[in-house]
CSV table of C-alpha atoms in Angstrom, one decimal:
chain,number,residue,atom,x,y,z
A,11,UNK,CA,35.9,64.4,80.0
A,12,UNK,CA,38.4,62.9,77.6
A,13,UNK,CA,41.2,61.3,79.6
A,14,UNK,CA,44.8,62.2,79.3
A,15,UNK,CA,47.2,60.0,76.9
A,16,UNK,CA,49.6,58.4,79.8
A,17,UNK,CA,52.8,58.9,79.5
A,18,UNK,CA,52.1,61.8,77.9
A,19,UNK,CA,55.7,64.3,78.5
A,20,UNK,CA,53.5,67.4,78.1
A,21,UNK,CA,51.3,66.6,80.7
A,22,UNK,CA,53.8,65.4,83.1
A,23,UNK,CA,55.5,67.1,85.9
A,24,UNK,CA,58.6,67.5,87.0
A,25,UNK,CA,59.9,67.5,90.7
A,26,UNK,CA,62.9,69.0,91.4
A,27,UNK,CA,64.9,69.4,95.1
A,28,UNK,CA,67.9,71.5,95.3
A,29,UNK,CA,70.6,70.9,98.3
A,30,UNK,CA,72.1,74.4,98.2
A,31,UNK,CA,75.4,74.9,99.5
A,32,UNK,CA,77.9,78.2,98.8
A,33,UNK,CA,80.0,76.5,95.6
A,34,UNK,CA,77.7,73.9,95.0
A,35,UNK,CA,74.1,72.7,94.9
A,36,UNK,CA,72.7,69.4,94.3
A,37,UNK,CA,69.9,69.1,91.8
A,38,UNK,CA,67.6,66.0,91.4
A,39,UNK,CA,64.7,65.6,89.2
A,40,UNK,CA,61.6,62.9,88.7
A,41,UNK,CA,58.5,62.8,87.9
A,42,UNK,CA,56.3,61.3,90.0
A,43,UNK,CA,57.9,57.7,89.7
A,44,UNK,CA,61.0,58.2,87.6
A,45,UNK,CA,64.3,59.7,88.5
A,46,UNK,CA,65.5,61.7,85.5
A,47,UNK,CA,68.7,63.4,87.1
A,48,UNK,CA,71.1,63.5,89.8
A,49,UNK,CA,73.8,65.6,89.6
A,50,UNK,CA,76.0,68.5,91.5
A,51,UNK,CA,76.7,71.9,89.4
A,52,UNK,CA,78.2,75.0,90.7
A,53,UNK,CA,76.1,77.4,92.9
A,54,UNK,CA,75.1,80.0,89.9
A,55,UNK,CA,71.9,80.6,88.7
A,56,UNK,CA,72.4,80.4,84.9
A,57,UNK,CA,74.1,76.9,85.5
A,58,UNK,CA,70.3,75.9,87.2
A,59,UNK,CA,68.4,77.6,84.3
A,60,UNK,CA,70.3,76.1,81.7
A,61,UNK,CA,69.9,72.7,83.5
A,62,UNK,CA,65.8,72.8,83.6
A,63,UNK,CA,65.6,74.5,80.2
A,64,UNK,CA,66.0,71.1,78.9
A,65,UNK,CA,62.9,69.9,80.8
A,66,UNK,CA,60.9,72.8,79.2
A,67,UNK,CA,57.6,70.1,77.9
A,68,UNK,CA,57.4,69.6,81.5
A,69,UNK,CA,55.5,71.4,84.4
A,70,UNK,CA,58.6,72.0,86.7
A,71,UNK,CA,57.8,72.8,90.2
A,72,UNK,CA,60.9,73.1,92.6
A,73,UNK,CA,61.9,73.3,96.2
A,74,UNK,CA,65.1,74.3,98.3
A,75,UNK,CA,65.2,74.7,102.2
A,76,UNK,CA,64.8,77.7,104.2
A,77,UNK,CA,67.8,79.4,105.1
A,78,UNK,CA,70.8,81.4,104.3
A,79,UNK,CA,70.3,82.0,100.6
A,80,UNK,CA,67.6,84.5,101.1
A,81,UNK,CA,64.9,84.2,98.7
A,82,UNK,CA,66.3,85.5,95.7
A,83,UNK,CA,66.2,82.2,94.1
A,84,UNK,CA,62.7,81.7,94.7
A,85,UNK,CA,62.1,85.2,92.7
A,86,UNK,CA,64.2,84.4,89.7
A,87,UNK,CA,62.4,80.6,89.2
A,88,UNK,CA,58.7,82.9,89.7
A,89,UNK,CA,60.0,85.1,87.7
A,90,UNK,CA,60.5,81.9,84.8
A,91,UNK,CA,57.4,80.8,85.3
A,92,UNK,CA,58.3,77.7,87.8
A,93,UNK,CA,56.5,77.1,90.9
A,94,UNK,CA,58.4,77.3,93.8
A,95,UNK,CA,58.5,76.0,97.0
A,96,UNK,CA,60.7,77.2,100.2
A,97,UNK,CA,61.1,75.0,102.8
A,98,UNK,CA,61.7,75.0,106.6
A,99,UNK,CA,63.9,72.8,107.4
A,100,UNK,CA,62.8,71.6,110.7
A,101,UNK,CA,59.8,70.5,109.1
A,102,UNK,CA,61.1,68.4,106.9
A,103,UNK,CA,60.2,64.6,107.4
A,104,UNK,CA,63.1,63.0,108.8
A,105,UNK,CA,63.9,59.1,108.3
A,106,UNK,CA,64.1,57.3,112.0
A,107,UNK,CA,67.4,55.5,112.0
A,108,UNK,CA,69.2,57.0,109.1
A,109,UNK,CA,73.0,57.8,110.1
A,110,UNK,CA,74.1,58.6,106.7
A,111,UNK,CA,73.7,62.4,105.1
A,112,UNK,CA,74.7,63.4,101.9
A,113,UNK,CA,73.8,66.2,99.5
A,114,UNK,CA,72.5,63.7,97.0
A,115,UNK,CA,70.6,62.0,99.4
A,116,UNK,CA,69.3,65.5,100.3
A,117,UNK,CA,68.3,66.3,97.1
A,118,UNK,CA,66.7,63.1,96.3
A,119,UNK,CA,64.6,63.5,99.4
A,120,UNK,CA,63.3,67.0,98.7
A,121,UNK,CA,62.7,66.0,95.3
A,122,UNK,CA,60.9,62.9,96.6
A,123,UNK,CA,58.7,64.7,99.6
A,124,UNK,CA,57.8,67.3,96.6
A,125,UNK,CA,56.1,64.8,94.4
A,126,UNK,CA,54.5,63.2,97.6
A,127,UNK,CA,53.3,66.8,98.4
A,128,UNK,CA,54.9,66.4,102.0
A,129,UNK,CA,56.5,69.5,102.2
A,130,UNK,CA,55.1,72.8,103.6
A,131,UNK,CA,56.6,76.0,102.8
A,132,UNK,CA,57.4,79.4,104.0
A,133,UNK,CA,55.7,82.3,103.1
A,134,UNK,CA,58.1,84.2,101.5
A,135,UNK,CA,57.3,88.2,101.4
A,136,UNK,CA,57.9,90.3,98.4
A,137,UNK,CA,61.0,92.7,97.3
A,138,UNK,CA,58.9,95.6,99.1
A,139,UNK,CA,58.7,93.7,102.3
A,140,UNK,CA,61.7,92.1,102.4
A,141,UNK,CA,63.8,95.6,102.1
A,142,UNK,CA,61.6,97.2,104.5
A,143,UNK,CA,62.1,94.0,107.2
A,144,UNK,CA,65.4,94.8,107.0
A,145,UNK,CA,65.1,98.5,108.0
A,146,UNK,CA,64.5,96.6,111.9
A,147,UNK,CA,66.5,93.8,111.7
A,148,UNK,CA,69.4,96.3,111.0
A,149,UNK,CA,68.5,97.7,113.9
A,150,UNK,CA,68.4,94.5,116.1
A,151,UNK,CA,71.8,94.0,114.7
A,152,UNK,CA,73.3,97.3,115.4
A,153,UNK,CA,71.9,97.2,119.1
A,154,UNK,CA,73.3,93.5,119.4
A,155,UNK,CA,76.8,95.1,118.4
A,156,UNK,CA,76.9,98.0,120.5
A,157,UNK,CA,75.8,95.7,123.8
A,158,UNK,CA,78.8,93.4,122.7
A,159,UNK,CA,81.0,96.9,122.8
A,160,UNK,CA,79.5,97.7,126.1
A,161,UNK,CA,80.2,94.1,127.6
A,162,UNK,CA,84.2,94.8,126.4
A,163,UNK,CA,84.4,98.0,128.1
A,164,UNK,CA,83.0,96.8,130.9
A,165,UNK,CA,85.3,93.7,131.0
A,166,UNK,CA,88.5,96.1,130.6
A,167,UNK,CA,87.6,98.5,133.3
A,168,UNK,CA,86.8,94.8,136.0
A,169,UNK,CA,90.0,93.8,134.5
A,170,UNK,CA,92.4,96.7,135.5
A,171,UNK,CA,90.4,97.7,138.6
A,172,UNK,CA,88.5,101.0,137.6
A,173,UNK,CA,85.5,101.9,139.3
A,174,UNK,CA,83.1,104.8,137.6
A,175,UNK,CA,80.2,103.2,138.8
A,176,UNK,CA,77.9,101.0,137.3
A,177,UNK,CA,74.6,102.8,135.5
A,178,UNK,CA,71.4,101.5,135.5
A,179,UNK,CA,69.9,100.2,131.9
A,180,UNK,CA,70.7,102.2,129.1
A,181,UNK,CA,74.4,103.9,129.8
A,182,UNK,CA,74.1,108.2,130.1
A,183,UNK,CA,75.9,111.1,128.2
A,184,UNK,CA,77.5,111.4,131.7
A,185,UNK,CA,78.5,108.1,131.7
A,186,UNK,CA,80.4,107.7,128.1
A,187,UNK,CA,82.0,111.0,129.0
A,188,UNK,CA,83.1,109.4,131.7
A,189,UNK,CA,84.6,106.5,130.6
A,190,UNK,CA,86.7,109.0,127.6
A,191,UNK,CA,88.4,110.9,131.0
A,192,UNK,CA,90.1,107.6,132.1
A,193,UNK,CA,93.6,107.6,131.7
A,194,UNK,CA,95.7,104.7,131.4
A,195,UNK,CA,99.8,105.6,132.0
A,196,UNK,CA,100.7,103.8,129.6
A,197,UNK,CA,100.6,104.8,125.7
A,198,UNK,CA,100.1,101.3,124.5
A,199,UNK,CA,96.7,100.5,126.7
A,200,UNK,CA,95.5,104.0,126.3
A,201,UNK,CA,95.3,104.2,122.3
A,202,UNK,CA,94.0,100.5,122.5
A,203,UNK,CA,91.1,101.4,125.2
A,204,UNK,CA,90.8,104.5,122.7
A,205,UNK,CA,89.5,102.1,119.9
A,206,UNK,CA,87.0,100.8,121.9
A,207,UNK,CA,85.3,103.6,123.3
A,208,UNK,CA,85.5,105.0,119.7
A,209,UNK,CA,83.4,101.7,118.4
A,210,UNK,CA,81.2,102.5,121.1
A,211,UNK,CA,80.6,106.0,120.2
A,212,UNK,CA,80.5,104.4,116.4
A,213,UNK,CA,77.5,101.9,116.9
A,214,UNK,CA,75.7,104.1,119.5
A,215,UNK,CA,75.3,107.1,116.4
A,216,UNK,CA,74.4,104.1,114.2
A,217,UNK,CA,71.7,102.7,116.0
A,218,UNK,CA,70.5,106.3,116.5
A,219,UNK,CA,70.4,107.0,112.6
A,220,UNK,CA,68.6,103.4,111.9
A,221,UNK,CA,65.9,104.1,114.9
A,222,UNK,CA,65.5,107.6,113.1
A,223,UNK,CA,65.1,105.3,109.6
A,224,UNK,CA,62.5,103.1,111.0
A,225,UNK,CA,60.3,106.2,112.6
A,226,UNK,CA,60.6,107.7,109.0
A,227,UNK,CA,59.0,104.3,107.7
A,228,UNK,CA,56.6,104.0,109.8
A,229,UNK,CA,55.2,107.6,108.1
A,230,UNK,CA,54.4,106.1,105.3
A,231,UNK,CA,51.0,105.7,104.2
A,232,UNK,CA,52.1,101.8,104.0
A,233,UNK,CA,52.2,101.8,108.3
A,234,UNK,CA,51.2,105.1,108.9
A,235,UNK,CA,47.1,103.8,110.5
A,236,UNK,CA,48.6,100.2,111.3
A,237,UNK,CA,51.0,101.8,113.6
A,238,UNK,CA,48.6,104.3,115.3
A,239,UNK,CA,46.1,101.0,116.0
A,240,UNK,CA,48.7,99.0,117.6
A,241,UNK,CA,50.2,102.4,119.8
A,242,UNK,CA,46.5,102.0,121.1
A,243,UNK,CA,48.1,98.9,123.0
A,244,UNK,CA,49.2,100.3,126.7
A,245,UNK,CA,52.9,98.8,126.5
A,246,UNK,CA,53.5,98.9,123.0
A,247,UNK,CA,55.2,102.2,120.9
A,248,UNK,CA,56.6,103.2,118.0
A,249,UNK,CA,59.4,100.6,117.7
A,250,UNK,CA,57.5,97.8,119.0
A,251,UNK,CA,54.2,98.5,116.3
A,252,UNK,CA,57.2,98.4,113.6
A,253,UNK,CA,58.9,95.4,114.6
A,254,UNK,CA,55.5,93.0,114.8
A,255,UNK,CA,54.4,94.8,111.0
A,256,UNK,CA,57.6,94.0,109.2
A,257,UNK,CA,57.6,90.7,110.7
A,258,UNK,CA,54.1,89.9,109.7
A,259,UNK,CA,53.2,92.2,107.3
A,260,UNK,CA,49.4,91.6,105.8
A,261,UNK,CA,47.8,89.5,108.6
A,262,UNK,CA,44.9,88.7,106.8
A,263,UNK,CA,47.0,85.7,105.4
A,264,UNK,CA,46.8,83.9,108.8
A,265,UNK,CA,42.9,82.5,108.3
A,266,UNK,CA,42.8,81.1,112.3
A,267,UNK,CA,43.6,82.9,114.7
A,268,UNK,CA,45.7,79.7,116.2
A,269,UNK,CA,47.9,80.2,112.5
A,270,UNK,CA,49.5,83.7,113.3
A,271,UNK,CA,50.4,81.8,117.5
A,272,UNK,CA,51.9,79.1,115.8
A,273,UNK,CA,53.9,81.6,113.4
A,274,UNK,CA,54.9,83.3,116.1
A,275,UNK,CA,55.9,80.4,118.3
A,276,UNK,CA,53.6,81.2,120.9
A,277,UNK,CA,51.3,77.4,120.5
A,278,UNK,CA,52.4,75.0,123.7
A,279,UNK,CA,54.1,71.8,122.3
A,280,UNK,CA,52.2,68.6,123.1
A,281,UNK,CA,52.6,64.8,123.9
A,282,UNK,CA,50.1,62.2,123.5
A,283,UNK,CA,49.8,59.0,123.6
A,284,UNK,CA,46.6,56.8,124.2
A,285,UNK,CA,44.5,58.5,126.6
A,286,UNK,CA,47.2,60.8,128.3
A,287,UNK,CA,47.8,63.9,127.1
A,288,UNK,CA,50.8,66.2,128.2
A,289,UNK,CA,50.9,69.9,127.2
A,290,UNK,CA,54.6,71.4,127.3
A,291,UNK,CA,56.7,74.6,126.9
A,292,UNK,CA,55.7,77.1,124.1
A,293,UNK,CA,57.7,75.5,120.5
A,294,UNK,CA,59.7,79.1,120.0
A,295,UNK,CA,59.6,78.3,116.3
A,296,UNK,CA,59.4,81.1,114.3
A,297,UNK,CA,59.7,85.1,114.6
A,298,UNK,CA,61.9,85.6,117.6
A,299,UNK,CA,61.8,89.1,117.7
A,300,UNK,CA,58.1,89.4,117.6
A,301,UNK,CA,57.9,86.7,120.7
A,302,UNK,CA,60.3,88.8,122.6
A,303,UNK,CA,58.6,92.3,121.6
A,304,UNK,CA,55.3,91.2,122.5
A,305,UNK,CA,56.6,89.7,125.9
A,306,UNK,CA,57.9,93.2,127.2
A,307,UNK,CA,54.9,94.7,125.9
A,308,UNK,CA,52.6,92.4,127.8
A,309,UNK,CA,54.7,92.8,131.6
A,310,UNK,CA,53.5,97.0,130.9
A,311,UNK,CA,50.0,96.1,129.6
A,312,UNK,CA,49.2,93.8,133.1
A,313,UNK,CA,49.8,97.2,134.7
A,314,UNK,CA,47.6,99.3,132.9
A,315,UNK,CA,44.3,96.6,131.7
A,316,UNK,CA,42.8,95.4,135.0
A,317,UNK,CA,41.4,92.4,133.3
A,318,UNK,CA,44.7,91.3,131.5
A,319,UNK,CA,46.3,91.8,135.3
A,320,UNK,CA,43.8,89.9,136.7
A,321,UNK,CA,44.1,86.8,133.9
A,322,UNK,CA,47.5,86.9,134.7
A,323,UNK,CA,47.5,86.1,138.3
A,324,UNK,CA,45.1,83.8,137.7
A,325,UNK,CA,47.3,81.7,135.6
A,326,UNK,CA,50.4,82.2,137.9
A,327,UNK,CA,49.1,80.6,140.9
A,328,UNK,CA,48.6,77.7,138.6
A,329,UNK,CA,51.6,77.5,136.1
A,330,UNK,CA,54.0,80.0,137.6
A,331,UNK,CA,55.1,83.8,136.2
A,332,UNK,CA,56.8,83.0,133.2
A,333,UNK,CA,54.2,80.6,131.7
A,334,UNK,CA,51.6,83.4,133.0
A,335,UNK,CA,53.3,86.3,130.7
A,336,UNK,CA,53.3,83.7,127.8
A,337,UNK,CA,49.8,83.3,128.2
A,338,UNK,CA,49.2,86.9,128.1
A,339,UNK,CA,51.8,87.8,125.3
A,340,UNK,CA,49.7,85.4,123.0
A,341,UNK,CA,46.3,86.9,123.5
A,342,UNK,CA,47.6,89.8,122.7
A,343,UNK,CA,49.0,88.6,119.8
A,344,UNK,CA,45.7,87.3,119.0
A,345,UNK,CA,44.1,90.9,119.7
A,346,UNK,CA,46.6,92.5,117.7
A,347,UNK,CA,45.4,90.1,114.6
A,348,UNK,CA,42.0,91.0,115.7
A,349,UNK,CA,42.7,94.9,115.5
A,350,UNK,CA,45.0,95.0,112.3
A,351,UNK,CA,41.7,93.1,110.7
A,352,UNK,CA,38.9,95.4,112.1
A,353,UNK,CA,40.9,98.5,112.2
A,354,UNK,CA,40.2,99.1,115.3
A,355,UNK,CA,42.3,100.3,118.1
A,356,UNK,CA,42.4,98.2,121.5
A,357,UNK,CA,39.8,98.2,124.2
A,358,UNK,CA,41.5,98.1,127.5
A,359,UNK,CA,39.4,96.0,130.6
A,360,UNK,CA,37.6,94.3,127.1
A,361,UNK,CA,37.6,90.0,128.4
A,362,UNK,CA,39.3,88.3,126.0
């Protein structure tokens, strides 16, 4: 094979790290031993484009971290024809003993790690995926709100001394009619407690019409079997199947088993050094709401699969009950993958 001119622009590439910021980013590019720019532009899109169009006889790949820009950059570089890589930002390779961060030196070192091919990168779903993950997370959102109205209420009522009673999990028709029969004498506090309870009434119809939205998806002949083979699982429903697909989506992209745990957060951090090795809490990096999900699930499955109870307890008189629930929350995790793969539904008293 005839070897490549050096030096050769055409066959060069170009590395490029982006520090993103609301107004600004901060763009560096080299190649793979020559800085060729360093500058800050404004935060627009057709400010970047017209920036790398000048680099066109190069093979431009570029990377920006994780975060609160969403993806939509990523699509609109794909979409040019540059590679593209998303970040996490905890796993980028930190300098020991560097006190000094800037957005250049940010940039540089994204630009730098790229070229080294140090940087791993997020799987990033597509348009599809992304506005049907949303359909929960709304959800999550709404729910968070409305428990933020409830904590309010509560606080006023503690606050002047009114006692309706307290109810037990999620609050009753009886008790929100309840609470709209107080009566304050004066006009000031009444219109003012009025408000709340009508932002209560508000987010409670909301999360109502979103949970009706996300049964409506999970119809679809995108969920439709998925759902039905993870409702097989004794603790997990409707909701739960939903939550866990739009997080992960096509699990056939986690190879190892030990891939979709660490996705999860669900892999024990460890220390070692020499010959002593220390195994510690779970990392929590990653899908939050899947961890959580799959933990409720798992204190209803112990009760209903013999042989998940029984591996429990076994790991509790060792580690203690919340390590023991972790334990079990990330084989079924694992059995989930397993299902979802096979299309098969779940096999209670199966060892696993």
């Amino acid at each position: 094979m005839e070897r490549q001119k050096k030096g050769s622009k055409s066959q060069e590439e170009l590395f490029v790290g982006i520090d993103i910021h609301k107004r600004t980013w901060h763009v560096t590019g080299q190649t793979a031993d020559v800085e060729l720019f360093s500058r800050s532009i404004p935060g627009k899109w057709e400010v970047l484009k017209k920036l790398l169009n000048r680099y066109k006889e190069y093979k431009i790949s570029v990377v920006y971290e994780a975060g609160y820009f969403g993806f939509w950059l990523y699509d609109r570089l794909v979409d040019c024809g540059i590679d593209c890589i998303v970040t996490p930002p905890s796993l980028v390779p930190q300098e020991y003993g560097n006190k000094v961060k800037t957005d250049r030196r940010d940039s540089r070192k994204l630009s730098f790690l790229l070229a080294k091919g140090m940087l791993k990168r997020v799987w990033v779903p597509n348009k599809e995926e992304l506005y049907h993950r949303q359909v929960s997370r709304r959800r999550r959102q709404l729910i968070t709100d409305r428990v933020r109205t409830q904590n309010r209420i509560k606080s006023e009522l503690q606050f002047h001394g009114i006692d309706i009673g307290e109810p037990e999990g999620k609050w009753s028709r009886v008790y929100v009619e309840n609470l709209h029969r107080i009566r304050f004498k004066n006009r000031w506090m009444q219109e003012s407690f009025n408000r709340l309870l009508d932002l209560y009434d508000f987010l409670d119809k909301q999360v109502k019409e979103q949970t009706k939205l996300l049964k409506e998806l999970s119809k679809t002949d995108l969920y439709q079997k998925r759902v039905e083979i993870l409702q097989s699982v004794p603790g997990i429903g409707l909701i739960v199947a939903m939550e866990i697909l739009l997080e992960l989506q096509d699990v056939s992209r986690f190879r190892r088993a030990e891939q979709i745990a660490a996705y999860v957060g669900l892999t024990p951090s460890q220390y070692s050094s020499a010959d002593k090795i220390r195994m510690g809490r779970i990392t929590c990096i990653g899908k939050n709401s899947v961890r959580a999900a799959l933990v409720e699930a798992s204190w209803k499955l112990i009760k209903k699969d013999g042989v998940m109870q029984e591996k429990y307890e076994r790991i509790k008189a060792r580690a203690g009950g919340k390590r023991a629930i972790v334990a079990i929350a990330r084989t079924l995790l694992l059995r989930t993958r397993r299902m979802l793969l096979d299309n098969t539904p779940y096999a209670v008293g199966v060892i696993s």
